[in-house]
Short mmCIF file of C-alpha atoms in Angstrom, two decimals:
data_model
loop_
_atom_site.label_atom_id
_atom_site.label_comp_id
_atom_site.label_asym_id
_atom_site.label_seq_id
_atom_site.Cartn_x
_atom_site.Cartn_y
_atom_site.Cartn_z
CA UNK T 1 -84.43 -23.04 -50.71
CA UNK T 2 -87.08 -24.86 -52.72
CA UNK T 3 -86.99 -28.61 -53.17
CA UNK T 4 -86.64 -28.35 -56.93
CA UNK T 5 -83.53 -26.22 -56.46
CA UNK T 6 -81.64 -28.61 -54.20
CA UNK T 7 -79.52 -30.12 -56.97
CA UNK T 8 -78.79 -26.70 -58.45
CA UNK T 9 -76.86 -25.45 -55.44
CA UNK T 10 -73.14 -25.92 -54.96
CA UNK T 11 -71.63 -26.95 -51.61
CA UNK T 12 -70.28 -23.44 -50.81
CA UNK T 13 -73.72 -21.95 -51.48
CA UNK T 14 -75.37 -24.48 -49.19
CA UNK T 15 -72.85 -23.78 -46.41
CA UNK T 16 -73.43 -20.05 -46.86
CA UNK T 17 -77.17 -20.54 -46.51
CA UNK T 18 -76.67 -22.58 -43.34
CA UNK T 19 -74.42 -19.89 -41.86
CA UNK T 20 -76.95 -17.21 -42.79
CA UNK T 21 -79.68 -19.18 -41.07
CA UNK T 22 -77.74 -19.29 -37.80
CA UNK T 23 -77.01 -15.57 -38.08
CA UNK T 24 -80.74 -14.94 -38.36
CA UNK T 25 -81.35 -17.08 -35.25
CA UNK T 26 -78.68 -15.13 -33.34
CA UNK T 27 -80.23 -11.81 -34.33
CA UNK T 28 -83.76 -12.94 -33.46
CA UNK T 29 -82.69 -14.08 -30.01
CA UNK T 30 -80.85 -10.83 -29.37
CA UNK T 31 -83.78 -8.63 -30.50
CA UNK T 32 -86.61 -10.56 -28.85
CA UNK T 33 -84.87 -11.28 -25.57
CA UNK T 34 -86.35 -8.27 -23.81
CA UNK T 35 -86.66 -10.05 -20.45
CA UNK T 36 -83.03 -11.30 -20.61
CA UNK T 37 -83.99 -14.94 -20.20
CA UNK T 38 -81.44 -16.24 -22.69
CA UNK T 39 -77.99 -16.30 -21.17
CA UNK T 40 -74.88 -18.25 -22.02
CA UNK T 41 -74.17 -20.66 -19.16
CA UNK T 42 -71.96 -23.75 -19.09
CA UNK T 43 -73.74 -27.07 -18.86
CA UNK T 44 -71.82 -29.94 -17.32
CA UNK T 45 -72.79 -33.47 -18.29
CA UNK T 46 -70.96 -36.19 -16.40
CA UNK T 47 -70.59 -39.67 -17.79
CA UNK T 48 -72.01 -42.38 -15.52
CA UNK T 49 -69.85 -44.30 -13.08
CA UNK T 50 -66.34 -43.09 -13.89
CA UNK T 51 -63.78 -44.47 -14.39
CA UNK T 52 -64.87 -46.28 -17.54
CA UNK T 53 -63.32 -49.76 -17.98
CA UNK T 54 -61.25 -50.41 -21.07
CA UNK T 55 -63.24 -51.69 -24.05
CA UNK T 56 -66.61 -50.31 -22.94
CA UNK T 57 -68.77 -47.37 -24.00
CA UNK T 58 -69.56 -44.24 -22.03
CA UNK T 59 -72.51 -41.91 -22.69
CA UNK T 60 -72.36 -38.12 -22.79
CA UNK T 61 -75.61 -36.15 -22.98
CA UNK T 62 -75.32 -33.12 -25.26
CA UNK T 63 -78.96 -31.94 -25.11
CA UNK T 64 -79.80 -28.92 -22.95
CA UNK T 65 -81.11 -29.85 -19.52
CA UNK T 66 -83.61 -26.97 -19.40
CA UNK T 67 -85.88 -25.12 -21.85
CA UNK T 68 -82.94 -23.66 -23.67
CA UNK T 69 -80.58 -24.23 -26.58
CA UNK T 70 -77.24 -26.04 -26.44
CA UNK T 71 -74.32 -24.44 -28.28
CA UNK T 72 -72.80 -27.38 -30.18
CA UNK T 73 -70.24 -25.26 -32.01
CA UNK T 74 -68.52 -24.14 -28.80
CA UNK T 75 -69.25 -27.26 -26.74
CA UNK T 76 -66.55 -29.76 -25.89
CA UNK T 77 -65.91 -33.00 -24.03
CA UNK T 78 -63.29 -33.10 -21.30
CA UNK T 79 -61.75 -36.49 -20.64
CA UNK T 80 -58.90 -37.93 -18.63
CA UNK T 81 -57.34 -41.20 -19.77
CA UNK T 82 -55.11 -43.42 -17.63
CA UNK T 83 -52.53 -45.43 -19.57
CA UNK T 84 -49.91 -48.03 -18.74
CA UNK T 85 -47.15 -48.77 -21.24
CA UNK T 86 -44.80 -51.69 -21.75
CA UNK T 87 -41.98 -52.65 -24.05
CA UNK T 88 -43.07 -55.54 -26.29
CA UNK T 89 -39.85 -57.55 -26.04
CA UNK T 90 -39.35 -56.71 -22.33
CA UNK T 91 -35.97 -55.10 -23.00
CA UNK T 92 -34.49 -53.02 -20.21
CA UNK T 93 -34.65 -49.23 -20.60
CA UNK T 94 -32.87 -46.90 -18.17
CA UNK T 95 -32.69 -43.15 -17.83
CA UNK T 96 -29.76 -41.62 -19.73
CA UNK T 97 -28.73 -38.31 -18.23
CA UNK T 98 -25.72 -36.07 -18.74
CA UNK T 99 -25.01 -32.39 -18.01
CA UNK T 100 -28.49 -32.03 -16.43
CA UNK T 101 -30.12 -33.17 -19.69
CA UNK T 102 -32.16 -36.34 -20.22
CA UNK T 103 -31.48 -37.76 -23.68
CA UNK T 104 -33.91 -40.66 -23.99
CA UNK T 105 -37.25 -39.29 -22.81
CA UNK T 106 -40.24 -40.59 -24.74
CA UNK T 107 -43.60 -38.92 -25.41
CA UNK T 108 -46.77 -41.00 -25.69
CA UNK T 109 -50.11 -39.52 -26.64
CA UNK T 110 -52.40 -38.40 -29.45
CA UNK T 111 -51.59 -35.97 -32.24
CA UNK T 112 -55.23 -34.93 -31.98
CA UNK T 113 -57.45 -35.45 -28.93
CA UNK T 114 -60.22 -36.63 -31.27
CA UNK T 115 -58.04 -39.66 -32.16
CA UNK T 116 -58.72 -41.06 -28.67
CA UNK T 117 -62.27 -42.00 -29.74
CA UNK T 118 -62.08 -45.11 -31.89
CA UNK T 119 -65.83 -45.39 -32.52
CA UNK T 120 -69.05 -43.79 -31.35
CA UNK T 121 -72.80 -43.72 -31.73
CA UNK T 122 -75.32 -40.88 -31.71
CA UNK T 123 -78.45 -41.87 -29.77
CA UNK T 124 -81.71 -39.93 -29.95
CA UNK T 125 -84.37 -40.74 -27.34
CA UNK T 126 -82.85 -44.19 -26.84
CA UNK T 127 -82.62 -45.02 -30.58
CA UNK T 128 -79.28 -45.17 -32.37
CA UNK T 129 -79.43 -42.85 -35.38
CA UNK T 130 -75.76 -42.83 -36.40
CA UNK T 131 -72.83 -45.23 -35.97
CA UNK T 132 -69.18 -44.55 -36.77
CA UNK T 133 -66.67 -47.39 -36.45
CA UNK T 134 -63.76 -45.50 -38.03
CA UNK T 135 -63.27 -42.67 -35.58
CA UNK T 136 -59.59 -42.06 -36.35
CA UNK T 137 -60.30 -41.65 -40.08
CA UNK T 138 -63.14 -39.25 -39.33
CA UNK T 139 -60.83 -37.32 -37.02
CA UNK T 140 -58.43 -36.81 -39.92
CA UNK T 141 -61.22 -35.48 -42.13
CA UNK T 142 -62.52 -32.97 -39.60
CA UNK T 143 -58.98 -31.78 -38.75
CA UNK T 144 -57.96 -30.85 -42.29
CA UNK T 145 -58.70 -27.16 -41.68
CA UNK T 146 -56.54 -26.94 -38.53
CA UNK T 147 -53.67 -24.47 -38.85
CA UNK T 148 -50.52 -23.86 -36.83
CA UNK T 149 -52.17 -21.10 -34.79
CA UNK T 150 -54.90 -23.38 -33.42
CA UNK T 151 -52.39 -26.15 -32.76
CA UNK T 152 -50.28 -23.84 -30.63
CA UNK T 153 -53.23 -22.32 -28.77
CA UNK T 154 -55.38 -25.36 -27.95
CA UNK T 155 -52.84 -27.39 -25.97
CA UNK T 156 -55.27 -30.09 -24.80
CA UNK T 157 -56.68 -30.72 -28.30
CA UNK T 158 -53.67 -30.96 -30.59
CA UNK T 159 -49.93 -31.62 -30.45
CA UNK T 160 -47.18 -30.46 -32.79
CA UNK T 161 -44.02 -32.54 -33.17
CA UNK T 162 -41.91 -29.40 -32.95
CA UNK T 163 -43.28 -28.58 -29.48
CA UNK T 164 -42.86 -32.17 -28.27
CA UNK T 165 -39.29 -32.46 -29.57
CA UNK T 166 -38.25 -29.17 -27.95
CA UNK T 167 -40.49 -29.80 -24.91
CA UNK T 168 -41.52 -26.15 -25.01
CA UNK T 169 -45.27 -26.46 -24.33
CA UNK T 170 -45.50 -29.26 -21.80
CA UNK T 171 -46.95 -32.69 -22.49
CA UNK T 172 -50.04 -31.38 -24.33
CA UNK T 173 -52.24 -34.35 -25.39
CA UNK T 174 -49.92 -36.98 -23.93
CA UNK T 175 -47.29 -37.68 -21.29
CA UNK T 176 -43.52 -37.99 -21.11
CA UNK T 177 -41.69 -41.01 -19.69
CA UNK T 178 -38.11 -40.55 -18.49
CA UNK T 179 -37.72 -44.22 -17.37
CA UNK T 180 -37.03 -43.23 -13.76
CA UNK T 181 -38.53 -44.94 -10.70
CA UNK T 182 -41.25 -43.00 -8.91
CA UNK T 183 -42.76 -43.94 -5.56
CA UNK T 184 -40.78 -47.21 -5.63
CA UNK T 185 -42.50 -48.16 -8.91
CA UNK T 186 -40.77 -49.00 -12.15
CA UNK T 187 -41.79 -47.08 -15.26
CA UNK T 188 -43.83 -50.03 -16.58
CA UNK T 189 -45.73 -50.25 -13.27
CA UNK T 190 -46.80 -46.61 -13.24
CA UNK T 191 -50.05 -45.15 -14.55
CA UNK T 192 -49.84 -42.04 -16.71
CA UNK T 193 -52.66 -39.56 -17.31
CA UNK T 194 -53.62 -37.89 -20.58
CA UNK T 195 -55.83 -34.79 -20.45
CA UNK T 196 -58.05 -34.41 -23.50
CA UNK T 197 -60.40 -31.72 -24.82
CA UNK T 198 -62.59 -32.86 -27.72
CA UNK T 199 -64.77 -30.30 -29.50
CA UNK T 200 -68.28 -31.47 -30.35
CA UNK T 201 -67.94 -30.05 -33.85
CA UNK T 202 -65.20 -32.63 -34.51
CA UNK T 203 -67.92 -35.28 -34.85
CA UNK T 204 -68.89 -35.21 -38.51
CA UNK T 205 -72.73 -35.25 -38.08
CA UNK T 206 -72.46 -32.38 -35.57
CA UNK T 207 -69.97 -30.28 -37.56
CA UNK T 208 -72.71 -28.29 -39.36
CA UNK T 209 -74.99 -27.89 -36.34
CA UNK T 210 -74.51 -24.79 -34.25
CA UNK T 211 -77.50 -24.93 -31.90
CA UNK T 212 -79.37 -27.91 -30.49
CA UNK T 213 -82.81 -26.89 -29.16
CA UNK T 214 -84.48 -28.63 -26.25
CA UNK T 215 -87.42 -29.83 -28.38
CA UNK T 216 -84.98 -31.99 -30.40
CA UNK T 217 -85.20 -34.56 -27.61
CA UNK T 218 -82.52 -36.31 -25.62
CA UNK T 219 -79.39 -36.52 -27.75
CA UNK T 220 -76.37 -38.34 -26.39
CA UNK T 221 -73.03 -39.64 -27.61
CA UNK T 222 -71.90 -43.17 -26.80
CA UNK T 223 -68.12 -43.02 -26.96
CA UNK T 224 -65.57 -45.82 -27.13
CA UNK T 225 -62.13 -44.59 -26.05
CA UNK T 226 -59.06 -46.61 -27.04
CA UNK T 227 -55.33 -46.34 -27.77
CA UNK T 228 -55.72 -47.31 -31.44
CA UNK T 229 -54.77 -43.81 -32.56
CA UNK T 230 -51.96 -43.30 -30.05
CA UNK T 231 -48.48 -42.37 -31.25
CA UNK T 232 -45.07 -41.94 -29.65
CA UNK T 233 -41.85 -40.10 -30.39
CA UNK T 234 -38.54 -39.35 -28.64
CA UNK T 235 -38.13 -36.02 -26.88
CA UNK T 236 -35.00 -34.03 -27.63
CA UNK T 237 -32.56 -32.90 -24.93
CA UNK T 238 -33.99 -29.39 -25.14
CA UNK T 239 -33.53 -26.11 -26.97
CA UNK T 240 -30.93 -24.90 -24.47
CA UNK T 241 -28.74 -27.93 -25.23
CA UNK T 242 -28.88 -27.31 -28.97
CA UNK T 243 -27.74 -23.73 -28.42
CA UNK T 244 -24.77 -24.64 -26.20
CA UNK T 245 -22.00 -25.32 -28.65
CA UNK T 246 -19.54 -25.74 -25.81
CA UNK T 247 -21.41 -28.95 -24.88
CA UNK T 248 -22.45 -30.37 -28.23
CA UNK T 249 -18.91 -31.12 -29.42
CA UNK T 250 -18.41 -33.48 -26.47
CA UNK T 251 -21.18 -35.84 -27.61
CA UNK T 252 -21.38 -38.46 -30.33
CA UNK T 253 -25.03 -39.42 -30.87
CA UNK T 254 -26.66 -41.86 -33.29
CA UNK T 255 -29.66 -40.83 -35.34
CA UNK T 256 -33.03 -41.51 -33.73
CA UNK T 257 -36.65 -41.34 -34.86
CA UNK T 258 -37.68 -37.73 -35.36
CA UNK T 259 -41.40 -38.08 -36.12
CA UNK T 260 -44.63 -39.40 -34.65
CA UNK T 261 -44.76 -43.20 -34.81
CA UNK T 262 -47.93 -45.28 -34.23
CA UNK T 263 -47.99 -47.54 -31.20
CA UNK T 264 -46.89 -51.04 -32.16
CA UNK T 265 -44.32 -49.96 -34.72
CA UNK T 266 -40.58 -49.92 -34.14
CA UNK T 267 -39.04 -46.68 -32.96
CA UNK T 268 -35.36 -45.82 -32.65
CA UNK T 269 -34.27 -44.31 -29.34
CA UNK T 270 -31.14 -43.94 -27.20
CA UNK T 271 -30.60 -46.99 -25.01
CA UNK T 272 -26.95 -46.86 -23.94
CA UNK T 273 -24.43 -44.26 -22.82
CA UNK T 274 -20.66 -44.70 -22.67
CA UNK T 275 -17.68 -42.50 -21.91
CA UNK T 276 -15.17 -42.86 -24.75
CA UNK T 277 -11.56 -41.70 -24.91
CA UNK T 278 -10.64 -40.54 -28.38
CA UNK T 279 -7.50 -42.31 -29.57
CA UNK T 280 -6.73 -39.52 -32.00
CA UNK T 281 -3.80 -37.53 -30.67
CA UNK T 282 -3.47 -33.84 -31.37
CA UNK T 283 -0.03 -32.25 -31.28
CA UNK T 284 0.05 -29.10 -29.17
CA UNK T 285 2.99 -26.83 -28.45
CA UNK T 286 3.08 -25.18 -25.05
CA UNK T 287 5.34 -22.21 -24.40
CA UNK T 288 6.34 -21.35 -20.86
CA UNK T 289 8.69 -18.41 -20.78
CA UNK T 290 11.54 -19.29 -23.13
CA UNK T 291 10.84 -23.04 -22.93
CA UNK T 292 8.76 -24.70 -25.63
CA UNK T 293 7.47 -28.25 -25.17
CA UNK T 294 5.58 -30.61 -27.45
CA UNK T 295 2.49 -32.31 -26.02
CA UNK T 296 -0.19 -34.63 -27.34
CA UNK T 297 -3.79 -34.41 -26.19
CA UNK T 298 -6.62 -36.93 -26.21
CA UNK T 299 -10.29 -35.95 -25.95
CA UNK T 300 -12.94 -37.66 -23.87
CA UNK T 301 -16.51 -37.62 -25.17
CA UNK T 302 -19.88 -39.25 -24.45
CA UNK T 303 -21.28 -41.80 -26.88
CA UNK T 304 -25.05 -42.40 -27.11
CA UNK T 305 -26.07 -45.58 -28.90
CA UNK T 306 -29.56 -45.91 -30.42
CA UNK T 307 -31.55 -49.12 -30.84
CA UNK T 308 -35.03 -50.02 -31.99
CA UNK T 309 -37.80 -50.55 -29.44
CA UNK T 310 -41.51 -51.40 -29.76
CA UNK T 311 -44.20 -50.27 -27.31
#
């Protein structure tokens, strides 16, 4: 494309030209690679001195470590985050269980693994060439093309509320707290792990780059992980409970929050369970042989009370 034609091209045409360029590179490598020197091999780049303290940056080198080309489009960052949670007002929360179902489990995590990076820098040969201080907003922009199929398939990159509520696909990009003691530790004393997979193409400057050649120099990402983009939501009792009508009628449950809620905002969850005897009497006639007697029955049900909590 000539310089005098730059302003005459639309965005789709430019993207098509970029894609065509990478197709040409792919074909050239395939045709000229007679000695089979170009092979696809994973390159592992470890961040220095893990674990990384809270509030600090960690560097990830994305340049190829040999005379080769790094595949940015298919590259990703694997991270493991340790989190401790607490209730802001220090209100007691206990595990509410009935009929082998836990009713007040809570999921904490990220809707998108990219939300775990609050800000980052791109460094080339020791010089910062790009700075992004609004990582969560950029994550939203680069995730606009995500569909339900990718959300179901890539379990360490994205989370759907439907899967979390039904607890059908595990914890995905978060963890579940059931408020039970483990290893003699209370729930607020325990450390929970979040497994994350962040694609390199989710960083806006790298989204249109497919290959990164070795002659481009040493390119690295300085990442700042935080919980600014973390959300939480209650977990339902399970799909099997919803399908057991013989159990549902014995419960009286308040409405609770049924969506992702950012950390720091109030969320409504079950906090108390009580066995209640219904005072409504139902007249029932029982016939035994030729004898008919009138009886009155009372029903006993379980009441779950919901209150607001902030984490």
